[in-house]
mmCIF file of C-alpha atoms in Angstrom:
data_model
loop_
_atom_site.group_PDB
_atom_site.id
_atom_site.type_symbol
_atom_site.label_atom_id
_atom_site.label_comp_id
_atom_site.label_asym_id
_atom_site.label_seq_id
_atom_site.Cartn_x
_atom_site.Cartn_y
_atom_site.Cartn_z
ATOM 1 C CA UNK A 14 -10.738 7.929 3.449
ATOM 2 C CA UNK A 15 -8.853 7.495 6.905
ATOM 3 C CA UNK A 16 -9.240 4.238 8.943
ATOM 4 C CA UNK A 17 -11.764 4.196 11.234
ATOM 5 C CA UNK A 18 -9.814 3.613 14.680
ATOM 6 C CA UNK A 19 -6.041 5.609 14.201
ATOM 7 C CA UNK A 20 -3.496 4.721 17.353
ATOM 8 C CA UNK A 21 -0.901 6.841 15.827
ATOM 9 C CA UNK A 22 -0.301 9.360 13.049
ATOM 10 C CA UNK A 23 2.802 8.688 10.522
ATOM 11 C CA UNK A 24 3.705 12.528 9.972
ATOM 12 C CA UNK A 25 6.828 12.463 7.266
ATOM 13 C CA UNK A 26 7.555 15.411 5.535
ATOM 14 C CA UNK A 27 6.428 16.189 1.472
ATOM 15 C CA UNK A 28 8.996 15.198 -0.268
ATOM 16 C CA UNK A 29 8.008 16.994 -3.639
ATOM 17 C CA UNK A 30 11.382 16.742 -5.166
ATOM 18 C CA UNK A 31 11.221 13.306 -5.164
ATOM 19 C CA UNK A 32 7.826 13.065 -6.858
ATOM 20 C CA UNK A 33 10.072 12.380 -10.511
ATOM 21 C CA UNK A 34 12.165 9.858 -9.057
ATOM 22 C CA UNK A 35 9.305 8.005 -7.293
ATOM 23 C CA UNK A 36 7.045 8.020 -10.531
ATOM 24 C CA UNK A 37 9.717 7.262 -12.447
ATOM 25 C CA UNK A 38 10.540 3.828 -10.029
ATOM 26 C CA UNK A 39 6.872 2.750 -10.582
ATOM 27 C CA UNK A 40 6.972 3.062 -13.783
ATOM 28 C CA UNK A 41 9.633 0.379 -14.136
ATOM 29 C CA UNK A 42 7.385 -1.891 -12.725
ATOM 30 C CA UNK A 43 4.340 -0.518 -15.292
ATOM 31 C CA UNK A 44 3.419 -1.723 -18.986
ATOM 32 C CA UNK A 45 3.156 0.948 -20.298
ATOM 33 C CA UNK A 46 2.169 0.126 -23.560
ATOM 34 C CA UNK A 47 1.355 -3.240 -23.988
ATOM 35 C CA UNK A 48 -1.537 -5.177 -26.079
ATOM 36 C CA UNK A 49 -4.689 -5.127 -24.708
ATOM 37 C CA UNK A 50 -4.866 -8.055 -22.574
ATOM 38 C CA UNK A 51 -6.974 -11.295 -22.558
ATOM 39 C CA UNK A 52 -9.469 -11.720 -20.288
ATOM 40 C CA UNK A 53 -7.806 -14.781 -19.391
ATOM 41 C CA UNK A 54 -6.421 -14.499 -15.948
ATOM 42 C CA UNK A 55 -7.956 -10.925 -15.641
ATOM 43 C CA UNK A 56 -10.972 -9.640 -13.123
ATOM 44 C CA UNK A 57 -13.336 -7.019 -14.359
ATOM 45 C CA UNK A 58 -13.983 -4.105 -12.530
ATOM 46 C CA UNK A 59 -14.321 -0.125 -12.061
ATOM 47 C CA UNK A 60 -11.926 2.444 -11.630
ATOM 48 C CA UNK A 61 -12.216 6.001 -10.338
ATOM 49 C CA UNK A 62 -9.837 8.689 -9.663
ATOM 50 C CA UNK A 63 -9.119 11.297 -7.086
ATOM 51 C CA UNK A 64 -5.740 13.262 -5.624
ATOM 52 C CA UNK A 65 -5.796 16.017 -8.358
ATOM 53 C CA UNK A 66 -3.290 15.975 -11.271
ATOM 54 C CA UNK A 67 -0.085 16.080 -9.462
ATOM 55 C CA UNK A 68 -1.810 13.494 -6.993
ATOM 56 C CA UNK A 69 -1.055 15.463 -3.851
ATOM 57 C CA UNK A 70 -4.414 14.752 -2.317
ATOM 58 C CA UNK A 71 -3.247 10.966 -2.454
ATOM 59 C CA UNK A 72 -0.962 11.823 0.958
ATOM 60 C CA UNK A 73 -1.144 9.595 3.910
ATOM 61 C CA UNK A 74 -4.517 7.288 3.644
ATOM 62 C CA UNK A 75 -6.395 4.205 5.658
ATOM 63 C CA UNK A 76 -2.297 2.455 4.852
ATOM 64 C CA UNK A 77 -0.187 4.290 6.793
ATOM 65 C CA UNK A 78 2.287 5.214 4.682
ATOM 66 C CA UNK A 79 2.036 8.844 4.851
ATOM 67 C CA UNK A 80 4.005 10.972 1.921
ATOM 68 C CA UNK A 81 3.626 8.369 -1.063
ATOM 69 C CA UNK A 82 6.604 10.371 -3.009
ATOM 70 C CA UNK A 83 8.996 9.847 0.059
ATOM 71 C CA UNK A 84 8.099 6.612 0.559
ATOM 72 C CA UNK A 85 8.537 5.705 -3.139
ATOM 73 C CA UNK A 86 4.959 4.720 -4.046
ATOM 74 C CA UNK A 87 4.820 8.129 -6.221
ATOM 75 C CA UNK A 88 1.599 8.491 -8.299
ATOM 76 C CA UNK A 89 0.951 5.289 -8.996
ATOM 77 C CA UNK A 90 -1.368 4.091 -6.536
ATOM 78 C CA UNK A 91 -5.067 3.610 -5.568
ATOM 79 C CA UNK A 92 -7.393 2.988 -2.927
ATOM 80 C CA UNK A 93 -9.567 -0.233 -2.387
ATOM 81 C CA UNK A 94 -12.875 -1.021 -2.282
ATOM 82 C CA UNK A 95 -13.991 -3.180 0.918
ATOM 83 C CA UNK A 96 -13.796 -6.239 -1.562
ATOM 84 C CA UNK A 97 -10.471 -5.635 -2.308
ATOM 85 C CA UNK A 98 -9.205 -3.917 0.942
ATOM 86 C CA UNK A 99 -9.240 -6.842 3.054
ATOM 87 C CA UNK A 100 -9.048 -4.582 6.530
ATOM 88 C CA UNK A 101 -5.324 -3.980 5.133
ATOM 89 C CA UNK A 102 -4.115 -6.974 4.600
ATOM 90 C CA UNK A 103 -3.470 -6.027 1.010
ATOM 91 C CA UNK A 104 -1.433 -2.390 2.081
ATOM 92 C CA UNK A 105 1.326 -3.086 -0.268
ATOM 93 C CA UNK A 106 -0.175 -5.251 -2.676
ATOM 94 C CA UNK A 107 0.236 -4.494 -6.956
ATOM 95 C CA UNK A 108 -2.231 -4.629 -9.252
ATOM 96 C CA UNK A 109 -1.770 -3.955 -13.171
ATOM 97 C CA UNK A 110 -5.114 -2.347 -14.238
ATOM 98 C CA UNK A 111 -6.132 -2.158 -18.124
ATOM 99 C CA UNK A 112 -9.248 -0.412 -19.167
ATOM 100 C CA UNK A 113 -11.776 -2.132 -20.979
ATOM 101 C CA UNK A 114 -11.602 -1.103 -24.392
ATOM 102 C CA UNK A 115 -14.609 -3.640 -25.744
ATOM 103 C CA UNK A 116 -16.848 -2.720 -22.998
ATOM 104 C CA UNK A 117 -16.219 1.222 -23.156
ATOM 105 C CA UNK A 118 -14.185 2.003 -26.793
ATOM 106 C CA UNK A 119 -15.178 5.763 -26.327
ATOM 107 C CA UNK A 120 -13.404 6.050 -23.176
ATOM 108 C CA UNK A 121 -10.462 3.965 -22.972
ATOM 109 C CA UNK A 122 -7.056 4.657 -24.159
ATOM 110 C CA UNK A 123 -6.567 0.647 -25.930
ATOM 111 C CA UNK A 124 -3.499 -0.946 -25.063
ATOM 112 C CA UNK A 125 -1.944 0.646 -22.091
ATOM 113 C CA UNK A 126 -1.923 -0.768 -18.605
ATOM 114 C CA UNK A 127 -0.624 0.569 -15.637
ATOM 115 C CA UNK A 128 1.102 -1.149 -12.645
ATOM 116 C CA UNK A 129 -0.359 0.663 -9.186
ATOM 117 C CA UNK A 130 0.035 0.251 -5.627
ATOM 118 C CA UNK A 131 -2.554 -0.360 -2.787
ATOM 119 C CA UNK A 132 -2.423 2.595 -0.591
ATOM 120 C CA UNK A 133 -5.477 3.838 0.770
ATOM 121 C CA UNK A 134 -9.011 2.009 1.756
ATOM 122 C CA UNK A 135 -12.155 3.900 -0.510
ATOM 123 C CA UNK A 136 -15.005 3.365 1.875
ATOM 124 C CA UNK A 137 -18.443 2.390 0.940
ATOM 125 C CA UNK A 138 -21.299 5.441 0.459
ATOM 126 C CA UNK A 139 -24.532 3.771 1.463
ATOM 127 C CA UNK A 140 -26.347 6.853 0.362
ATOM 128 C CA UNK A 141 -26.026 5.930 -2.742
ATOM 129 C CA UNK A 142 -26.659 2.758 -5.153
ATOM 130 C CA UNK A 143 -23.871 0.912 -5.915
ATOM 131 C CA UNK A 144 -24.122 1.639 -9.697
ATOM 132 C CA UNK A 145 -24.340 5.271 -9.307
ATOM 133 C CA UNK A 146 -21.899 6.880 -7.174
ATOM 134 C CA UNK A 147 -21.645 3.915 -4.607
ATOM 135 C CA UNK A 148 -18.972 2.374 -6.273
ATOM 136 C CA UNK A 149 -17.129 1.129 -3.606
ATOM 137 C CA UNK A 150 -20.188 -0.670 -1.805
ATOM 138 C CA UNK A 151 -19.627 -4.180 -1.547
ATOM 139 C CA UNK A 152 -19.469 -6.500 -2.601
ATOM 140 C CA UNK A 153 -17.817 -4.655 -5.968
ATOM 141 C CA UNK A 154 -14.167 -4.462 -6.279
ATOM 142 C CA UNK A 155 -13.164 -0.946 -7.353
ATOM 143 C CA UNK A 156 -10.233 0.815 -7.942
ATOM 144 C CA UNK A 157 -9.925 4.638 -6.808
ATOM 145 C CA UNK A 158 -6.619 5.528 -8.672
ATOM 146 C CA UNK A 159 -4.464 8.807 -8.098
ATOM 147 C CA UNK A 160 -5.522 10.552 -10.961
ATOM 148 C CA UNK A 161 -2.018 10.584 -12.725
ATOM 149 C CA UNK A 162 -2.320 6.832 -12.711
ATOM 150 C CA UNK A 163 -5.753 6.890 -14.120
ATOM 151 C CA UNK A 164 -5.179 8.894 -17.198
ATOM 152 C CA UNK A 165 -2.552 6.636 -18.448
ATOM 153 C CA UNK A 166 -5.559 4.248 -18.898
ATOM 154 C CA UNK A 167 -8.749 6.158 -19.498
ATOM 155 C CA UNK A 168 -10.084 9.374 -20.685
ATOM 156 C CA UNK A 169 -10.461 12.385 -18.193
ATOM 157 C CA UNK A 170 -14.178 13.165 -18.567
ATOM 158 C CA UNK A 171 -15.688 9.580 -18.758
ATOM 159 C CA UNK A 172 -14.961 10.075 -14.799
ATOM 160 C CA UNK A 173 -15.513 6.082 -14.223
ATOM 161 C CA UNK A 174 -13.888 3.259 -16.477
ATOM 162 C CA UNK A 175 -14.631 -0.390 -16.847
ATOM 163 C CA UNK A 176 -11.275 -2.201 -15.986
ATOM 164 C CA UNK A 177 -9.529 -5.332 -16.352
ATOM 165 C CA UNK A 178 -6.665 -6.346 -13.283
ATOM 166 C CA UNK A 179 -4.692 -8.804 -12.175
ATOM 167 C CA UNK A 180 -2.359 -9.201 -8.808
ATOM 168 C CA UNK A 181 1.435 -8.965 -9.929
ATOM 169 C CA UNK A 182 4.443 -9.089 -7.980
ATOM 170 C CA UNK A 183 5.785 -5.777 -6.808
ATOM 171 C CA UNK A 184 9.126 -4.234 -7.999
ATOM 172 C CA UNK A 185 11.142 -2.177 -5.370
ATOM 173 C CA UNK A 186 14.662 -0.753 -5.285
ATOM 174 C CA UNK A 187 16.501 -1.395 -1.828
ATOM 175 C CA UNK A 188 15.085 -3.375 1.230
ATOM 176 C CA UNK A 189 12.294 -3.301 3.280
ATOM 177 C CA UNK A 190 12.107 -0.497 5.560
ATOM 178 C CA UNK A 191 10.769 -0.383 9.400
ATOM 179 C CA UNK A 192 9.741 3.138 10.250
ATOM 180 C CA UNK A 193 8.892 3.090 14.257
ATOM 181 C CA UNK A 194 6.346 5.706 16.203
ATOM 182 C CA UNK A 195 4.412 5.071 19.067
ATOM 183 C CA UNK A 196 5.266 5.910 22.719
ATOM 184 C CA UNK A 197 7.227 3.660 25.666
ATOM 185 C CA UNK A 198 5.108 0.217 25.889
ATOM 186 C CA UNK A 199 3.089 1.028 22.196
ATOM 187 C CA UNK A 200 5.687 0.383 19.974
ATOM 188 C CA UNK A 201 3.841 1.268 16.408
ATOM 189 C CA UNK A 202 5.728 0.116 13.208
ATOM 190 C CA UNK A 203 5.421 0.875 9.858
ATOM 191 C CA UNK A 204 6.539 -1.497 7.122
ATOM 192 C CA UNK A 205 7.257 0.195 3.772
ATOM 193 C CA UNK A 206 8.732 -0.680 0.322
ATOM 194 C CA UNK A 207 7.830 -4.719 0.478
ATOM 195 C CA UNK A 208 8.294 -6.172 -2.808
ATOM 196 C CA UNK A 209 6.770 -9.447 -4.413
ATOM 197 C CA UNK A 210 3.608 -9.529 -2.811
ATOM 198 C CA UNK A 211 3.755 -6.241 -1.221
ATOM 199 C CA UNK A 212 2.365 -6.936 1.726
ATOM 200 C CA UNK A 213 2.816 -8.529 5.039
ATOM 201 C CA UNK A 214 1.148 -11.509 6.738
ATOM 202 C CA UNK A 215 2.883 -11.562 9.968
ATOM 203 C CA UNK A 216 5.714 -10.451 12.141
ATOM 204 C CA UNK A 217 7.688 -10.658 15.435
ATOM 205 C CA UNK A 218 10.154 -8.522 17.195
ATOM 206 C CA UNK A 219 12.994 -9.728 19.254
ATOM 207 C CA UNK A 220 14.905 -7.212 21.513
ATOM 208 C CA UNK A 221 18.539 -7.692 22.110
ATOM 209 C CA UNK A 222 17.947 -8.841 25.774
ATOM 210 C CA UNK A 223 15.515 -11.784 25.071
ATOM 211 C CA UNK A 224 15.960 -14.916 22.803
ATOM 212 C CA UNK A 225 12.195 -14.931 22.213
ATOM 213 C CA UNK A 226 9.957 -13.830 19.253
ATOM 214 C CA UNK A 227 7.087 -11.708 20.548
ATOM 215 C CA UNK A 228 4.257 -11.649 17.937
ATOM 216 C CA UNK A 229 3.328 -8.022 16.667
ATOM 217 C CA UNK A 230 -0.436 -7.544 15.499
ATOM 218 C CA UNK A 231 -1.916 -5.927 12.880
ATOM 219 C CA UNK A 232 -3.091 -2.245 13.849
ATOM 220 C CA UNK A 233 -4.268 -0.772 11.145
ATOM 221 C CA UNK A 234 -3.415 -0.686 7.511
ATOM 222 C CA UNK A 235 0.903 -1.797 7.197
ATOM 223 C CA UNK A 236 1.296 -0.712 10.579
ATOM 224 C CA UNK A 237 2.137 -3.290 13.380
ATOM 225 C CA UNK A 238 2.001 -3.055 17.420
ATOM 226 C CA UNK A 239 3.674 -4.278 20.118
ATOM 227 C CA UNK A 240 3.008 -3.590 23.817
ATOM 228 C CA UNK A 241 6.459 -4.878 25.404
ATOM 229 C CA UNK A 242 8.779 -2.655 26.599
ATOM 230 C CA UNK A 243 11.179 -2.199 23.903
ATOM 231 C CA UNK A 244 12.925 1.394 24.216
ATOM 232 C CA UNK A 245 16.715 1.621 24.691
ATOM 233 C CA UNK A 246 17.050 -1.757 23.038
ATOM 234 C CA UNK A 247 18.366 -3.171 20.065
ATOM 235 C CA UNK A 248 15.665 -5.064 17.594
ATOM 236 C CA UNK A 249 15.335 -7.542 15.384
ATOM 237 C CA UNK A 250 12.041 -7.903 13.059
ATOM 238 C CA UNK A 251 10.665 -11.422 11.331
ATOM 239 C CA UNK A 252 8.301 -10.825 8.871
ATOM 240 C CA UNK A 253 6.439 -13.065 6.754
ATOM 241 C CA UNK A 254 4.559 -12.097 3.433
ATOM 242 C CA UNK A 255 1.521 -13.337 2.156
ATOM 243 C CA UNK A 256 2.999 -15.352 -0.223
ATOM 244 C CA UNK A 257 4.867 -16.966 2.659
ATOM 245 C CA UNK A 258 7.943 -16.139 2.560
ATOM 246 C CA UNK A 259 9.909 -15.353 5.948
ATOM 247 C CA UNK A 260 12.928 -12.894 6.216
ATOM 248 C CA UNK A 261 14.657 -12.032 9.389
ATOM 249 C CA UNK A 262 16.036 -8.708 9.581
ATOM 250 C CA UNK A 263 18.360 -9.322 12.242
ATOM 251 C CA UNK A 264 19.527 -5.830 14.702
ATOM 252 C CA UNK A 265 17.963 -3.776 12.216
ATOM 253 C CA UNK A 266 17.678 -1.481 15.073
ATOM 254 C CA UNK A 267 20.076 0.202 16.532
ATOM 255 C CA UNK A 268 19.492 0.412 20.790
ATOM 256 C CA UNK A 269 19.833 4.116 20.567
ATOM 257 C CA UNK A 270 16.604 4.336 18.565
ATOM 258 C CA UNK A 271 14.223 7.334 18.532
ATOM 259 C CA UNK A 272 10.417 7.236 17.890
ATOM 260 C CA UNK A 273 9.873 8.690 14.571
ATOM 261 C CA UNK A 274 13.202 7.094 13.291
ATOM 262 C CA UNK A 275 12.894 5.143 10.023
ATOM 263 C CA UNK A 276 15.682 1.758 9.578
ATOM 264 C CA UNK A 277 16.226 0.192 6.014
ATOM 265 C CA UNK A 278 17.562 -2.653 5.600
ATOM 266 C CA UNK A 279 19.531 -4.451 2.796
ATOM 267 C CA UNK A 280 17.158 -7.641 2.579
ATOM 268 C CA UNK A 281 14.539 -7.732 0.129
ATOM 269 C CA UNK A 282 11.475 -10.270 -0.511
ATOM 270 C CA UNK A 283 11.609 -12.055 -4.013
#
């Protein structure tokens, strides 16, 4: 499930210590046993899962964000069909998924939801139809869950669960953090831990020997590019979510940066 055109690879090391801690984070953000919802405000839809138990073969994916217990994603996440996906614009985004207990009893565990994380892009498979084995053909929006996420909700041999889901805000401890690779005049950055709505509309970078914003574009999943020359300076990100809101994260980098080097900051979207 890796993007289709990759300028740079995000290579962090496994942090398996921190797999507790990271699940643990997430599950703050989880109901994890709740009534079974409504279907008022909820979407139907399927959910799969993949990664193994311990959900080691969730690492990296079409988001960027490389080792999901490091980064503090844990097991919690899922990939996106192309209906959901949005060419990465939703990297980042929460979802609270329930499984459908009226429209598969045998197979659901009633009255548990979990809270995930998008992290990965689950392409389509036009060799098969959509409602046997295609599942993440368009137009259907599917979920592809780490499989410790998935067995909070549903039963380990049904294999694919109806669902219920709904967008939620996102629930992270400390600030957003700017992690930067890329090589002199390819300045690749990746945003991580983005709370309320996860994910990132736009953003700029300033340099310390300019009073202008230069707009940074989208390259693929929550990583951003710029082409100026920016090494041996100090930086300054804007970033807007998609909910609209606009933080400045003003010098967050130091002018004796390194590629590779990851800077968090102490400001937070809410």
């Amino acid at each position: 499930m890796a993007p289709a055109r990759v300028f740079a690879v995000v290579l962090l090391a496994v942090g398996w210590a921190l797999a507790a801690a990271a699940d643990a984070q997430n599950a703050t953000t989880s109901a994890s046993s709740s009534s079974a919802p409504a279907t008022t405000g909820w979407l139907k839809a399927h959910a799969t899962f993949y990664g193994g138990a311990d959900g080691s073969g969730t690492m990296g994916g079409a988001c960027g964000y490389g080792n999901l217990y490091s980064q503090g994603y844990g097991t919690r996440t899922a990939a996106l069909s192309t209906a959901l996906f949005n060419d990465g614009a939703s990297c980042g985004q929460c979802y609270k998924i329930a499984c459908d207990s009226k429209a598969a009893p045998t197979w659901c565990k009633s009255g548990v939801t979990v809270t995930i994380t998008a992290t990965n892009f689950c392409p389509p498979n036009w060799e098969l139809p959509s409602d046997n084995g295609g599942w993440c053909n368009p137009p259907r929006p599917h979920f592809d869950m780490a499989q410790p996420a998935w067995e909070k909700i549903g039963i380990y041999r049904a294999g694919i669960i109806p669902v219920l889901y709904q967008r939620v805000p996102c629930m992270r401890r400390g600030g957003v953090r700017f992690t930067i690779n890329g090589l002199d005049y390819f300045n690749l950055v990746l945003v991580t831990n983005v709370a309320a709505s996860g994910s990132i509309k736009s953003m700029e970078v300033k340099s310390s020997d300019s009073t202008d914003w230069m707009p940074m574009v989208r390259n693929w999943g929550a990583n951003w590019h710029s082409q100026a020359h920016l090494t041996g300076k100090m930086l300054s990100f804007r970033v807007t979510n998609t909910d609209g809101q606009t933080l400045e994260f003003k010098n967050i980098v130091p002018s004796n940066w390194k590629f590779g080097s990851t800077f968090a900051s102490n400001l937070q979207f809410k």
